[in-house]
Amino acid sequence: ITQARKSEFSLQFLVSEDNIMNTTETWRPLIPLLLFLLLTDGGYSDSRQDESTEEVVVQELQPSHRPARRAATAALHYLNNRHGSPNLIFGLGAVTGARLQKISEHGNKYSINFTVKDEVTSQTVGTCIGEVLFQKMKQNPITNVNCKFERDKRSVLDADKKFFEEMKKKEKPVVGQDIPDSFGHVEPSMEPVWHLAKIGSSYIMWKKSTEVLQYNMVQVKHVKQRKRTDNLIEFDFKILLHELPTQEIVPCDMSLVWHPLQLPKVRYSCTHLQSDGSGLEQVQEGAVGGTA
């Protein structure tokens, strides 16, 4: 006899017309409990049968194709924001492997293998494994990246500390504009500041990345250092992002607070042009906070 049948039999015995008058006061309080157990037992069994398992479809991708490189670019932005510095910005090298998992309830997760290069010298400096989950109808992809670097980063950290001390000692704040200029040139003295802009913009570009939208920073229109009395340095930037495939140039105001031994903190506000059916209107969006 199954447990459900046993419960049914016990209930029938207790509540039948012939027996209910003979039921003692000790057993009478148990009748509601037995009714509850019988009903919930059936309901629990039905709910378990109705539960649907989440569907996951796995697909191997061509590493050179656009979806794989777009996911690798989002992972690169995440990496630059967390591990880039005024003396080392990472560029995307080769995507060597890519796999897509289509997760029905959450979105599409890309597992990617790729190399990174020093953006200045173009030399390969590491190999990375990344996972990027583009959530359904959302920006801000869930990202995890692990890299093995070929270069000893202590020399980079020493150079970062030196730059930091120089910025703290400056009596006149750093000011600059149009970096790079119309010929693509960056003054050597402004290169660390240009790299700081890349660190901050990488946070914005990572948060804004989707399965169909990708971003690059094309220019710092203006930068000014803020004087601080604590052990941090801060810069205010006006930057231009290039959105692909729309080709829209997105202007953003960005503030970056930095220390060589801490994750950067970024505040930003960007303006998009969005069609409302009768023309174009500006749409403001932004965020306040540090790295994710």
Tab-separated table of C-alpha atoms in Angstrom:
chain	number	residue	atom	x	y	z
A	1	ILE	CA	0.000	0.000	0.000
A	2	THR	CA	1.452	3.390	-0.962
A	3	GLN	CA	1.845	6.198	1.565
A	4	ALA	CA	-0.978	8.153	-0.132
A	5	ARG	CA	-3.300	5.115	0.042
A	6	LYS	CA	-2.432	4.607	3.705
A	7	SER	CA	-3.286	8.227	4.437
A	8	GLU	CA	-6.556	7.909	2.532
A	9	PHE	CA	-7.497	4.731	4.414
A	10	SER	CA	-6.713	6.280	7.803
A	11	LEU	CA	-8.712	9.390	6.959
A	12	GLN	CA	-11.737	7.395	5.787
A	13	PHE	CA	-11.677	5.364	9.004
A	14	LEU	CA	-11.588	8.423	11.215
A	15	VAL	CA	-14.228	10.506	9.493
A	16	SER	CA	-16.715	7.797	8.383
A	17	GLU	CA	-20.230	8.228	9.727
A	18	ASP	CA	-20.036	4.934	11.647
A	19	ASN	CA	-16.803	5.733	13.433
A	20	ILE	CA	-16.718	9.463	14.029
A	21	MET	CA	-18.979	9.287	17.078
A	22	ASN	CA	-16.701	6.620	18.552
A	23	THR	CA	-13.525	8.628	18.007
A	24	THR	CA	-11.998	9.631	21.313
A	25	GLU	CA	-11.168	13.210	22.206
A	26	THR	CA	-7.482	12.259	21.977
A	27	TRP	CA	-7.722	11.453	18.246
A	28	ARG	CA	-10.200	14.147	17.213
A	29	PRO	CA	-7.561	16.985	17.053
A	30	LEU	CA	-5.524	14.930	14.559
A	31	ILE	CA	-8.232	14.957	11.877
A	32	PRO	CA	-7.281	18.423	10.455
A	33	LEU	CA	-3.606	17.412	10.452
A	34	LEU	CA	-4.331	14.214	8.518
A	35	LEU	CA	-6.415	16.176	6.026
A	36	PHE	CA	-3.528	18.650	5.555
A	37	LEU	CA	-0.951	15.876	5.089
A	38	LEU	CA	-3.107	14.082	2.547
A	39	LEU	CA	-3.710	17.231	0.502
A	40	THR	CA	-0.173	18.528	0.612
A	41	ASP	CA	1.284	15.106	-0.187
A	42	GLY	CA	-0.708	14.991	-3.406
A	43	GLY	CA	0.146	18.615	-4.215
A	44	TYR	CA	3.847	18.086	-3.575
A	45	SER	CA	3.937	15.053	-5.846
A	46	ASP	CA	2.166	16.955	-8.632
A	47	SER	CA	4.516	19.960	-8.349
A	48	ARG	CA	7.563	17.734	-8.601
A	49	GLN	CA	6.198	16.156	-11.742
A	50	ASP	CA	5.473	19.586	-13.252
A	51	GLU	CA	8.926	21.014	-12.572
A	52	SER	CA	10.848	21.689	-15.800
A	53	THR	CA	14.598	21.361	-15.945
A	54	GLU	CA	16.541	24.300	-17.383
A	55	GLU	CA	17.539	23.632	-20.972
A	56	VAL	CA	21.211	24.111	-21.884
A	57	VAL	CA	22.417	23.843	-25.489
A	58	VAL	CA	26.197	23.743	-26.099
A	59	GLN	CA	27.711	24.893	-29.393
A	60	GLU	CA	31.331	25.135	-30.522
A	61	LEU	CA	32.162	28.467	-32.190
A	62	GLN	CA	34.697	29.543	-34.751
A	63	PRO	CA	37.180	31.638	-32.687
A	64	SER	CA	37.610	34.152	-35.514
A	65	HIS	CA	33.886	34.828	-35.878
A	66	ARG	CA	32.239	37.982	-34.544
A	67	PRO	CA	30.303	36.476	-31.579
A	68	ALA	CA	33.474	34.945	-30.132
A	69	ARG	CA	35.507	38.135	-30.543
A	70	ARG	CA	32.687	40.252	-29.136
A	71	ALA	CA	32.641	38.113	-25.980
A	72	ALA	CA	36.444	38.270	-25.803
A	73	THR	CA	36.285	42.073	-26.078
A	74	ALA	CA	33.873	42.256	-23.120
A	75	ALA	CA	36.270	40.042	-21.143
A	76	LEU	CA	39.159	42.322	-22.158
A	77	HIS	CA	37.331	45.408	-20.839
A	78	TYR	CA	36.781	43.581	-17.542
A	79	LEU	CA	40.492	42.659	-17.428
A	80	ASN	CA	41.710	46.186	-18.193
A	81	ASN	CA	39.523	47.747	-15.541
A	82	ARG	CA	40.828	45.363	-12.880
A	83	HIS	CA	44.429	44.805	-13.964
A	84	GLY	CA	45.314	47.613	-16.370
A	85	SER	CA	47.577	50.400	-15.182
A	86	PRO	CA	49.075	53.710	-16.349
A	87	ASN	CA	52.009	51.658	-17.618
A	88	LEU	CA	50.265	48.607	-19.076
A	89	ILE	CA	47.019	48.418	-21.040
A	90	PHE	CA	45.994	45.097	-22.569
A	91	GLY	CA	44.925	44.668	-26.170
A	92	LEU	CA	43.121	41.660	-27.595
A	93	GLY	CA	45.432	39.233	-29.343
A	94	ALA	CA	44.092	35.991	-30.813
A	95	VAL	CA	40.930	34.173	-29.784
A	96	THR	CA	42.059	30.534	-29.772
A	97	GLY	CA	38.905	28.762	-28.607
A	98	ALA	CA	35.237	29.568	-28.069
A	99	ARG	CA	32.139	27.721	-26.908
A	100	LEU	CA	28.574	28.927	-26.470
A	101	GLN	CA	26.111	27.632	-23.897
A	102	LYS	CA	22.525	28.718	-24.518
A	103	ILE	CA	20.888	28.723	-21.080
A	104	SER	CA	17.140	29.037	-21.573
A	105	GLU	CA	16.327	30.882	-18.348
A	106	HIS	CA	19.353	33.194	-18.119
A	107	GLY	CA	20.983	33.985	-21.448
A	108	ASN	CA	24.016	32.935	-23.447
A	109	LYS	CA	27.333	32.097	-21.802
A	110	TYR	CA	30.552	32.231	-23.806
A	111	SER	CA	33.651	30.314	-22.720
A	112	ILE	CA	36.676	31.742	-24.492
A	113	ASN	CA	40.433	31.233	-24.668
A	114	PHE	CA	42.421	34.230	-25.860
A	115	THR	CA	45.787	35.954	-25.721
A	116	VAL	CA	46.455	39.523	-24.639
A	117	LYS	CA	49.153	41.900	-25.818
A	118	ASP	CA	50.769	45.061	-24.528
A	119	GLU	CA	48.816	47.735	-26.407
A	120	VAL	CA	51.916	49.919	-26.786
A	121	THR	CA	54.449	47.316	-27.981
A	122	SER	CA	51.952	44.779	-29.464
A	123	GLN	CA	53.940	41.997	-27.774
A	124	THR	CA	51.957	39.073	-26.372
A	125	VAL	CA	52.058	39.249	-22.575
A	126	GLY	CA	49.609	36.573	-21.437
A	127	THR	CA	47.029	33.890	-22.112
A	128	CYS	CA	43.525	34.042	-20.629
A	129	ILE	CA	40.472	31.893	-20.036
A	130	GLY	CA	37.222	33.799	-19.701
A	131	GLU	CA	33.516	33.259	-19.208
A	132	VAL	CA	31.005	35.917	-20.221
A	133	LEU	CA	27.282	35.496	-19.561
A	134	PHE	CA	25.173	37.925	-21.571
A	135	GLN	CA	21.946	38.074	-19.588
A	136	LYS	CA	18.597	38.202	-21.346
A	137	MET	CA	17.470	41.787	-21.993
A	138	LYS	CA	20.206	43.186	-19.731
A	139	GLN	CA	23.546	44.926	-19.993
A	140	ASN	CA	26.324	44.361	-17.436
A	141	PRO	CA	27.451	40.829	-18.431
A	142	ILE	CA	28.490	38.436	-15.668
A	143	THR	CA	32.214	37.955	-16.306
A	144	ASN	CA	35.118	35.933	-14.961
A	145	VAL	CA	38.654	36.055	-16.378
A	146	ASN	CA	41.815	34.216	-15.336
A	147	CYS	CA	45.136	34.983	-17.011
A	148	LYS	CA	48.700	33.724	-16.914
A	149	PHE	CA	51.094	36.579	-17.624
A	150	GLU	CA	54.492	36.093	-19.230
A	151	ARG	CA	55.881	39.378	-17.909
A	152	ASP	CA	56.930	40.073	-14.332
A	153	LYS	CA	54.423	42.718	-13.248
A	154	ARG	CA	56.661	44.040	-10.446
A	155	SER	CA	58.395	46.391	-12.858
A	156	VAL	CA	54.979	47.697	-13.963
A	157	LEU	CA	53.953	48.231	-10.340
A	158	ASP	CA	57.179	50.122	-9.610
A	159	ALA	CA	56.482	52.415	-12.583
A	160	ASP	CA	52.876	52.892	-11.396
A	161	LYS	CA	54.049	53.907	-7.923
A	162	LYS	CA	56.475	56.388	-9.430
A	163	PHE	CA	53.721	57.932	-11.572
A	164	PHE	CA	51.411	58.092	-8.559
A	165	GLU	CA	53.964	59.995	-6.472
A	166	GLU	CA	54.604	62.415	-9.315
A	167	MET	CA	50.885	63.153	-9.618
A	168	LYS	CA	50.545	63.711	-5.867
A	169	LYS	CA	53.414	66.207	-5.847
A	170	LYS	CA	52.219	68.318	-8.754
A	171	GLU	CA	51.426	71.893	-7.799
A	172	LYS	CA	49.562	72.571	-11.047
A	173	PRO	CA	46.925	69.924	-11.890
A	174	VAL	CA	47.351	67.998	-15.124
A	175	VAL	CA	45.145	69.336	-17.941
A	176	GLY	CA	44.875	67.996	-21.471
A	177	GLN	CA	42.590	67.705	-24.483
A	178	ASP	CA	42.164	65.770	-27.718
A	179	ILE	CA	44.135	62.645	-26.719
A	180	PRO	CA	45.087	61.272	-29.196
A	181	ASP	CA	45.127	64.167	-31.646
A	182	SER	CA	43.676	64.049	-35.158
A	183	PHE	CA	46.830	62.253	-36.350
A	184	GLY	CA	46.559	59.532	-33.682
A	185	HIS	CA	49.494	60.922	-31.691
A	186	VAL	CA	49.696	60.830	-27.885
A	187	GLU	CA	52.321	62.986	-26.170
A	188	PRO	CA	54.644	60.734	-24.115
A	189	SER	CA	53.977	62.809	-20.986
A	190	MET	CA	50.223	62.171	-21.366
A	191	GLU	CA	50.437	58.458	-22.137
A	192	PRO	CA	49.889	57.343	-18.495
A	193	VAL	CA	46.842	59.639	-18.293
A	194	TRP	CA	45.536	58.210	-21.568
A	195	HIS	CA	45.937	54.739	-20.042
A	196	LEU	CA	44.051	55.828	-16.930
A	197	ALA	CA	41.227	56.923	-19.209
A	198	LYS	CA	41.270	53.447	-20.741
A	199	ILE	CA	41.062	51.854	-17.294
A	200	GLY	CA	38.003	53.928	-16.433
A	201	SER	CA	36.341	53.632	-19.837
A	202	SER	CA	36.831	49.849	-19.721
A	203	TYR	CA	34.472	49.762	-16.755
A	204	ILE	CA	31.830	51.677	-18.726
A	205	MET	CA	32.307	49.599	-21.877
A	206	TRP	CA	32.150	46.327	-19.962
A	207	LYS	CA	28.909	47.338	-18.234
A	208	LYS	CA	27.332	48.468	-21.516
A	209	SER	CA	28.391	45.417	-23.558
A	210	THR	CA	25.707	43.060	-24.845
A	211	GLU	CA	25.604	40.169	-27.257
A	212	VAL	CA	25.010	42.641	-30.093
A	213	LEU	CA	26.773	45.823	-28.895
A	214	GLN	CA	30.505	46.365	-28.536
A	215	TYR	CA	32.472	49.485	-27.544
A	216	ASN	CA	35.878	51.080	-27.987
A	217	MET	CA	37.179	54.361	-26.592
A	218	VAL	CA	38.382	56.591	-29.411
A	219	GLN	CA	39.409	59.853	-27.725
A	220	VAL	CA	39.739	61.852	-24.528
A	221	LYS	CA	38.249	65.233	-25.403
A	222	HIS	CA	39.297	66.813	-22.113
A	223	VAL	CA	40.966	65.780	-18.865
A	224	LYS	CA	41.707	67.643	-15.651
A	225	GLN	CA	43.291	66.418	-12.447
A	226	ARG	CA	41.434	67.073	-9.196
A	227	LYS	CA	43.464	68.038	-6.125
A	228	ARG	CA	42.903	65.681	-3.197
A	229	THR	CA	44.184	65.718	0.376
A	230	ASP	CA	43.958	61.949	0.895
A	231	ASN	CA	46.189	59.217	-0.500
A	232	LEU	CA	44.429	58.967	-3.853
A	233	ILE	CA	44.540	60.715	-7.220
A	234	GLU	CA	41.494	61.696	-9.264
A	235	PHE	CA	40.861	62.800	-12.837
A	236	ASP	CA	37.779	64.151	-14.597
A	237	PHE	CA	37.462	63.074	-18.232
A	238	LYS	CA	35.242	63.817	-21.173
A	239	ILE	CA	35.590	60.792	-23.437
A	240	LEU	CA	34.139	59.494	-26.706
A	241	LEU	CA	33.080	55.848	-27.109
A	242	HIS	CA	32.505	54.156	-30.454
A	243	GLU	CA	29.487	51.837	-30.407
A	244	LEU	CA	29.419	48.887	-32.829
A	245	PRO	CA	27.639	47.979	-35.031
A	246	THR	CA	25.531	51.188	-34.792
A	247	GLN	CA	28.599	53.398	-35.439
A	248	GLU	CA	27.255	55.874	-32.854
A	249	ILE	CA	29.799	58.085	-31.068
A	250	VAL	CA	28.766	58.180	-27.408
A	251	PRO	CA	30.077	61.093	-25.266
A	252	CYS	CA	30.600	60.360	-21.566
A	253	ASP	CA	31.641	62.345	-18.515
A	254	MET	CA	33.790	60.163	-16.293
A	255	SER	CA	35.549	60.585	-12.955
A	256	LEU	CA	38.300	58.133	-12.013
A	257	VAL	CA	39.801	57.713	-8.528
A	258	TRP	CA	42.991	55.648	-8.561
A	259	HIS	CA	45.715	54.169	-6.371
A	260	PRO	CA	48.330	51.655	-7.586
A	261	LEU	CA	47.352	49.091	-4.918
A	262	GLN	CA	43.557	49.467	-5.121
A	263	LEU	CA	40.807	48.808	-7.630
A	264	PRO	CA	39.766	52.003	-9.423
A	265	LYS	CA	36.501	53.777	-8.639
A	266	VAL	CA	34.529	55.120	-11.586
A	267	ARG	CA	31.581	57.515	-11.851
A	268	TYR	CA	30.154	58.200	-15.276
A	269	SER	CA	27.296	59.622	-17.285
A	270	CYS	CA	26.827	58.952	-21.009
A	271	THR	CA	24.466	60.464	-23.580
A	272	HIS	CA	22.957	58.394	-26.389
A	273	LEU	CA	21.024	59.557	-29.415
A	274	GLN	CA	17.789	57.596	-29.632
A	275	SER	CA	15.060	57.810	-32.240
A	276	ASP	CA	11.539	58.432	-30.957
A	277	GLY	CA	9.896	58.119	-34.402
A	278	SER	CA	9.886	61.827	-35.169
A	279	GLY	CA	13.600	62.545	-34.878
A	280	LEU	CA	16.471	62.044	-32.474
A	281	GLU	CA	16.528	62.730	-28.764
A	282	GLN	CA	19.292	62.552	-26.185
A	283	VAL	CA	19.005	59.785	-23.613
A	284	GLN	CA	21.072	60.157	-20.450
A	285	GLU	CA	22.381	57.146	-18.559
A	286	GLY	CA	25.074	56.636	-15.974
A	287	ALA	CA	26.226	54.999	-12.771
A	288	VAL	CA	28.088	55.688	-9.567
A	289	GLY	CA	30.365	53.146	-7.959
A	290	GLY	CA	33.575	51.211	-8.129
A	291	THR	CA	34.489	48.159	-10.100
A	292	ALA	CA	32.201	45.196	-10.005
